[in-house]
CSV table of C-alpha atoms in Angstrom, one decimal:
chain,number,residue,atom,x,y,z
D,215,MET,CA,-21.6,2.3,-5.3
D,216,SER,CA,-21.5,-1.2,-4.1
D,217,THR,CA,-23.9,-1.7,-0.9
D,218,GLU,CA,-22.5,-5.2,-0.1
D,219,PRO,CA,-21.4,-6.2,3.1
D,220,ALA,CA,-17.7,-5.0,3.7
D,221,PHE,CA,-15.5,-7.1,5.6
D,222,VAL,CA,-11.8,-6.1,5.6
D,223,ILE,CA,-9.0,-8.4,7.0
D,224,VAL,CA,-5.5,-6.9,8.0
D,225,THR,CA,-2.7,-9.3,7.7
D,226,GLY,CA,1.0,-9.3,6.8
D,227,MET,CA,4.4,-9.5,8.4
D,228,SER,CA,4.8,-9.8,11.9
D,229,GLY,CA,6.5,-6.4,12.9
D,230,ALA,CA,5.1,-4.8,9.9
D,231,GLY,CA,2.4,-2.7,11.6
D,232,ARG,CA,-0.7,-4.6,12.2
D,233,SER,CA,-1.6,-3.5,15.5
D,234,THR,CA,-1.2,0.3,14.3
D,235,ALA,CA,-3.4,-0.2,11.3
D,236,ALA,CA,-6.1,-2.0,13.5
D,237,LYS,CA,-5.8,1.2,16.2
D,238,ALA,CA,-6.0,3.6,13.0
D,239,LEU,CA,-9.3,1.8,11.9
D,240,GLU,CA,-10.7,1.7,15.3
D,241,ASP,CA,-10.2,5.6,15.5
D,242,LEU,CA,-12.3,5.8,12.3
D,243,GLY,CA,-15.3,3.9,13.9
D,244,TRP,CA,-14.6,0.8,12.3
D,245,PHE,CA,-15.6,-2.5,14.7
D,246,VAL,CA,-12.0,-4.4,14.8
D,247,ILE,CA,-10.9,-7.7,16.5
D,248,ASP,CA,-7.5,-8.6,16.8
D,249,ASN,CA,-5.6,-12.0,16.3
D,250,LEU,CA,-8.9,-13.9,15.2
D,251,PRO,CA,-8.4,-17.2,13.8
D,252,PRO,CA,-9.5,-17.9,10.3
D,253,GLY,CA,-11.7,-20.2,10.9
D,254,LEU,CA,-13.8,-17.7,13.0
D,255,LEU,CA,-14.0,-15.2,10.6
D,256,PHE,CA,-17.6,-16.2,9.3
D,257,ALA,CA,-18.6,-16.5,12.5
D,258,MET,CA,-17.5,-13.1,13.3
D,259,ALA,CA,-19.4,-11.7,10.4
D,260,GLU,CA,-22.4,-14.0,11.1
D,261,GLU,CA,-22.7,-11.9,14.9
D,262,ALA,CA,-21.7,-8.7,13.3
D,263,GLY,CA,-24.9,-9.0,11.0
D,264,LYS,CA,-26.9,-9.7,14.0
D,265,VAL,CA,-26.2,-6.2,15.3
D,266,LYS,CA,-26.1,-4.5,12.1
D,267,LEU,CA,-22.6,-4.3,11.7
D,268,ALA,CA,-21.7,-6.5,8.5
D,269,ALA,CA,-22.8,-3.5,5.8
D,270,ASP,CA,-21.1,-0.9,8.0
D,271,LYS,CA,-17.1,-1.2,9.2
D,272,VAL,CA,-16.0,-4.4,10.4
D,273,ALA,CA,-12.3,-5.7,10.3
D,274,ALA,CA,-10.5,-8.7,11.6
D,275,VAL,CA,-6.8,-8.6,12.5
D,276,VAL,CA,-5.4,-12.2,11.3
D,277,ASP,CA,-1.4,-13.2,11.9
D,278,VAL,CA,0.6,-16.1,11.0
D,279,ARG,CA,0.4,-18.1,14.1
D,280,SER,CA,-2.4,-20.2,12.9
D,281,LEU,CA,-0.5,-23.6,11.7
D,282,ALA,CA,-2.8,-23.7,8.5
D,283,PHE,CA,-3.0,-20.3,8.2
D,284,THR,CA,-3.1,-20.0,4.2
D,285,THR,CA,-5.5,-22.9,3.8
D,286,ASP,CA,-7.6,-21.7,6.7
D,287,LEU,CA,-7.7,-18.0,5.5
D,288,ASN,CA,-8.3,-18.8,1.8
D,289,ALA,CA,-11.2,-21.3,2.6
D,290,ALA,CA,-12.6,-18.4,5.1
D,291,ILE,CA,-12.4,-15.9,2.4
D,292,GLU,CA,-14.2,-18.0,-0.2
D,293,GLU,CA,-16.9,-19.1,2.6
D,294,LEU,CA,-17.6,-15.0,3.1
D,295,GLU,CA,-17.6,-14.3,-0.5
D,296,GLY,CA,-20.1,-17.3,-1.2
D,297,ARG,CA,-22.6,-15.9,1.6
D,298,GLY,CA,-22.4,-12.4,-0.2
D,299,VAL,CA,-19.7,-10.7,2.1
D,300,ARG,CA,-17.4,-8.3,0.1
D,301,VAL,CA,-14.2,-9.5,1.6
D,302,ARG,CA,-10.9,-7.2,1.3
D,303,VAL,CA,-7.7,-7.9,2.4
D,304,VAL,CA,-5.0,-5.7,3.6
D,305,PHE,CA,-1.3,-7.1,3.6
D,306,LEU,CA,1.3,-4.9,5.4
D,307,GLU,CA,4.9,-5.5,4.4
D,308,ALA,CA,8.4,-4.5,5.2
D,309,SER,CA,11.8,-5.5,4.2
D,310,ASP,CA,13.8,-8.1,6.2
D,311,GLU,CA,16.3,-5.7,7.6
D,312,GLU,CA,13.5,-3.3,8.8
D,313,LEU,CA,11.8,-6.3,10.5
D,314,VAL,CA,15.1,-7.1,12.4
D,315,ARG,CA,15.7,-3.9,13.4
D,316,ARG,CA,12.2,-3.8,14.8
D,317,PHE,CA,12.4,-6.9,16.5
D,318,GLU,CA,15.8,-6.3,17.9
D,319,ASN,CA,14.5,-3.0,19.3
D,320,VAL,CA,11.8,-4.4,21.5
D,321,ARG,CA,13.7,-7.6,22.2
D,322,ARG,CA,11.0,-10.0,21.3
D,323,PRO,CA,11.6,-13.2,19.3
D,324,HIS,CA,10.0,-13.4,16.0
D,325,PRO,CA,6.7,-15.7,16.7
D,326,LEU,CA,8.0,-18.6,14.2
D,327,GLN,CA,11.8,-18.6,14.9
D,328,GLY,CA,11.8,-21.3,17.5
D,329,GLU,CA,15.3,-22.5,18.4
D,330,GLY,CA,16.7,-20.6,14.9
D,331,ARG,CA,17.7,-17.2,14.3
D,332,LEU,CA,15.3,-14.1,13.9
D,333,VAL,CA,16.1,-14.4,10.3
D,334,ASP,CA,15.0,-17.8,10.0
D,335,GLY,CA,11.3,-16.8,11.5
D,336,ILE,CA,11.1,-14.1,8.8
D,337,THR,CA,11.9,-16.2,6.1
D,338,ARG,CA,9.3,-18.8,7.1
D,339,GLU,CA,6.6,-16.3,7.6
D,340,ARG,CA,7.4,-15.0,4.2
D,341,GLY,CA,7.0,-18.4,2.7
D,342,ILE,CA,3.7,-19.1,4.4
D,343,LEU,CA,2.2,-15.9,3.4
D,344,ARG,CA,3.4,-15.6,-0.1
D,345,GLU,CA,0.0,-16.8,-1.6
D,346,VAL,CA,-1.8,-14.2,0.9
D,347,ARG,CA,0.3,-11.6,-0.1
D,348,ALA,CA,-0.3,-12.3,-3.9
D,349,ASN,CA,-3.8,-12.0,-3.6
D,350,ALA,CA,-4.4,-9.1,-1.4
D,351,ASP,CA,-6.3,-5.8,-2.5
D,352,LEU,CA,-3.6,-3.7,-0.8
D,353,VAL,CA,-0.3,-4.3,0.1
D,354,ILE,CA,1.4,-1.6,2.1
D,355,ASP,CA,5.1,-1.4,2.6
D,356,THR,CA,6.0,0.0,6.0
D,357,SER,CA,9.7,0.0,5.4
D,358,SER,CA,10.2,3.5,5.5
D,359,HIS,CA,6.9,4.4,7.6
D,360,ASN,CA,6.7,5.2,11.3
D,361,VAL,CA,3.4,5.0,13.3
D,362,HIS,CA,2.3,8.2,12.3
D,363,ASP,CA,2.9,7.3,8.5
D,364,LEU,CA,1.3,4.3,8.7
D,365,ARG,CA,-1.8,5.5,10.5
D,366,ASN,CA,-2.2,8.5,7.7
D,367,LYS,CA,-2.0,6.0,5.1
D,368,ILE,CA,-4.8,4.1,6.7
D,369,VAL,CA,-7.0,7.1,7.0
D,370,ALA,CA,-6.2,8.1,3.5
D,371,TYR,CA,-7.7,4.6,2.4
D,372,PHE,CA,-10.4,3.9,4.7
D,373,GLY,CA,-11.4,7.3,6.1
D,374,GLY,CA,-14.0,7.6,3.4
D,375,GLU,CA,-15.3,4.2,3.0
D,376,ASP,CA,-18.6,5.3,1.7
D,377,ARG,CA,-17.0,7.1,-1.4
D,378,PRO,CA,-17.2,5.0,-4.8
D,379,GLY,CA,-14.5,4.3,-7.0
D,380,LEU,CA,-10.8,3.6,-7.3
D,381,ARG,CA,-8.2,5.2,-4.6
D,382,LEU,CA,-5.0,5.6,-6.2
D,383,ASN,CA,-1.8,6.3,-4.3
D,384,ILE,CA,1.2,7.8,-6.6
D,385,VAL,CA,4.6,7.4,-4.9
D,386,SER,CA,7.8,8.9,-6.5
D,387,PHE,CA,11.1,6.8,-6.0
D,388,GLY,CA,14.6,6.4,-7.3
D,389,PHE,CA,15.6,3.4,-9.0
D,390,LYS,CA,19.0,3.1,-7.5
D,391,TYR,CA,17.3,2.9,-3.9
D,392,GLY,CA,15.2,-0.2,-5.3
D,393,LEU,CA,11.5,-0.6,-6.6
D,394,PRO,CA,8.7,0.1,-4.3
D,395,VAL,CA,7.6,-3.3,-3.3
D,396,ASP,CA,3.9,-2.6,-2.8
D,397,ALA,CA,3.6,-1.3,-6.4
D,398,ASP,CA,0.7,-2.2,-8.9
D,399,LEU,CA,2.1,-0.2,-11.8
D,400,VAL,CA,5.5,1.4,-12.5
D,401,VAL,CA,6.5,4.3,-14.5
D,402,ASP,CA,9.9,5.1,-15.6
D,403,CYS,CA,10.5,8.6,-16.1
D,404,ARG,CA,14.6,8.1,-17.1
D,405,PHE,CA,13.6,8.8,-20.6
D,406,LEU,CA,13.5,12.7,-19.7
D,407,PRO,CA,16.8,14.6,-19.5
D,408,ASN,CA,18.0,14.8,-15.8
D,409,PRO,CA,17.9,18.2,-13.8
D,410,HIS,CA,20.5,16.7,-11.8
D,411,TRP,CA,23.2,17.8,-14.6
D,412,VAL,CA,21.7,21.3,-14.4
D,413,PRO,CA,23.9,23.2,-11.8
D,414,GLU,CA,21.3,25.7,-10.7
D,415,LEU,CA,18.6,23.1,-10.4
D,416,ARG,CA,20.5,20.4,-9.1
D,417,PRO,CA,19.8,21.5,-4.9
D,418,MET,CA,16.2,21.5,-5.6
D,419,ASN,CA,13.7,18.6,-6.2
D,420,GLY,CA,10.4,18.2,-8.4
D,421,LEU,CA,8.5,20.2,-5.9
D,422,ASP,CA,10.0,23.3,-6.7
D,423,ALA,CA,8.6,25.3,-9.5
D,424,PRO,CA,12.0,25.8,-11.5
D,425,VAL,CA,12.6,22.1,-11.8
D,426,ALA,CA,8.8,21.1,-12.5
D,427,ASP,CA,9.0,23.6,-15.3
D,428,TYR,CA,12.0,22.2,-16.8
D,429,VAL,CA,10.8,18.5,-16.5
D,430,LEU,CA,7.6,19.4,-18.0
D,431,GLY,CA,8.7,21.3,-20.8
D,432,GLN,CA,10.8,18.6,-22.0
D,433,PRO,CA,10.1,17.1,-25.5
D,434,GLY,CA,8.0,14.0,-24.7
D,435,ALA,CA,6.8,14.7,-21.1
D,436,LYS,CA,3.4,16.3,-22.2
D,437,GLU,CA,3.0,13.3,-24.8
D,438,PHE,CA,3.8,10.8,-22.0
D,439,LEU,CA,1.4,12.5,-19.6
D,440,ASP,CA,-1.6,12.6,-22.0
D,441,ALA,CA,-1.0,9.1,-23.1
D,442,TYR,CA,-0.4,7.5,-19.8
D,443,GLU,CA,-3.4,9.5,-18.3
D,444,GLU,CA,-5.6,7.6,-20.6
D,445,VAL,CA,-4.0,4.5,-19.7
D,446,LEU,CA,-4.7,5.0,-16.2
D,447,GLN,CA,-8.4,5.7,-17.1
D,448,VAL,CA,-8.7,2.4,-18.7
D,449,VAL,CA,-6.9,0.5,-15.6
D,450,ALA,CA,-9.0,2.1,-13.2
D,451,ALA,CA,-12.0,1.1,-15.2
D,452,GLY,CA,-10.8,-2.7,-15.2
D,453,TYR,CA,-9.8,-2.6,-11.5
D,454,ALA,CA,-13.0,-1.3,-10.5
D,455,ARG,CA,-15.1,-4.2,-12.6
D,456,GLU,CA,-12.7,-6.5,-10.6
D,457,GLY,CA,-13.4,-5.1,-7.4
D,458,LYS,CA,-9.8,-3.9,-6.4
D,459,SER,CA,-10.5,-0.3,-4.8
D,460,TYR,CA,-6.9,0.4,-4.2
D,461,ALA,CA,-3.6,0.8,-6.4
D,462,THR,CA,-0.6,2.1,-6.0
D,463,LEU,CA,1.3,3.8,-8.8
D,464,ALA,CA,5.3,4.1,-8.8
D,465,VAL,CA,6.8,6.9,-10.5
D,466,GLY,CA,10.7,6.2,-10.9
D,467,CYS,CA,13.8,8.3,-11.8
D,468,THR,CA,17.7,7.8,-10.9
D,469,GLY,CA,17.7,9.2,-7.6
D,470,GLY,CA,13.5,9.7,-7.0
D,471,LYS,CA,14.4,13.6,-6.6
D,472,HIS,CA,13.6,15.7,-9.8
D,473,ARG,CA,11.9,13.8,-12.6
D,474,SER,CA,9.5,11.5,-10.7
D,475,VAL,CA,8.5,14.0,-8.5
D,476,ALA,CA,7.4,16.3,-10.9
D,477,MET,CA,5.9,13.9,-12.9
D,478,ALA,CA,4.1,12.2,-10.0
D,479,GLU,CA,2.5,15.7,-9.1
D,480,GLN,CA,1.4,16.3,-12.5
D,481,LEU,CA,-0.1,12.9,-12.9
D,482,ALA,CA,-2.0,13.3,-9.8
D,483,ALA,CA,-3.1,16.8,-10.6
D,484,ARG,CA,-4.7,15.5,-14.0
D,485,LEU,CA,-6.3,12.7,-12.4
D,486,ARG,CA,-8.0,15.0,-9.6
D,487,ASP,CA,-9.7,16.7,-12.4
D,488,ARG,CA,-10.9,13.7,-13.4
D,489,GLU,CA,-12.5,13.3,-10.1
D,490,VAL,CA,-10.1,10.1,-9.3
D,491,GLU,CA,-9.0,10.1,-5.6
D,492,VAL,CA,-5.2,10.2,-5.2
D,493,GLN,CA,-2.9,10.9,-2.3
D,494,VAL,CA,1.1,11.5,-3.3
D,495,SER,CA,3.9,10.7,-1.5
D,496,HIS,CA,7.7,11.1,-2.4
D,497,ARG,CA,9.8,8.2,-1.0
D,498,ASP,CA,13.0,9.3,-1.6
D,499,VAL,CA,13.4,13.1,-1.7
D,500,GLY,CA,16.3,14.2,1.0
D,501,ARG,CA,17.5,10.8,0.7
D,502,GLU,CA,20.8,11.5,-1.3
């Protein structure tokens, strides 16, 4: 377990839930400052160190409103790491459609839309944040999350910050609804027979024992799970060496109801037996 000072930067798209994430961290006992310009990150970390916070739980929320956002943030992160501070960047994401809906619900303009349309501001912000998102340690897609879902996810990731090792989020999904945008790894279960075509199994999902037994009993299911379990051990060790503490594994089938759900649950159970910290969610169950 690392004893280096830890400093979390929460950033991402406007409307994706930065304030909710910050409040969740505060409720966990973190010292959080909102809307901090990137150029002041090191000064904040330095002050936190003076009051013995730097090695504990300190976070800053940074948004796009700094005109030199990307350059300033990258430079600030480099300065922090050069001074021995372990930095973790959390990026909150959401689809354009969901961001538009949220802004319209609160009747607020996007901070970058200027005289243009709401979608213009969102597009501009995505461009500015592209590099930040690519380098983030943890990307959370909040498109299908309400404030309670996001809070629970933050608690799951940061509620036990003193525990070592990789924290893995396994999410089942349906390819027909699109890939989860925050996935680090993707598993395709469509090589297995689809329970949708078995009349008595069609109304059920992969959490139901008859469906799970059907899926896991198919030729190739056990062999795939055995092999991928070993692959994940290699990947987890590599992530640990690179300082990546959080990862999302997306397990997909056609509709995200049967095969992916059963396989995700089985992978999670196997990894927990190996003392990997895992949480599981099923994005598309009940969506059909």
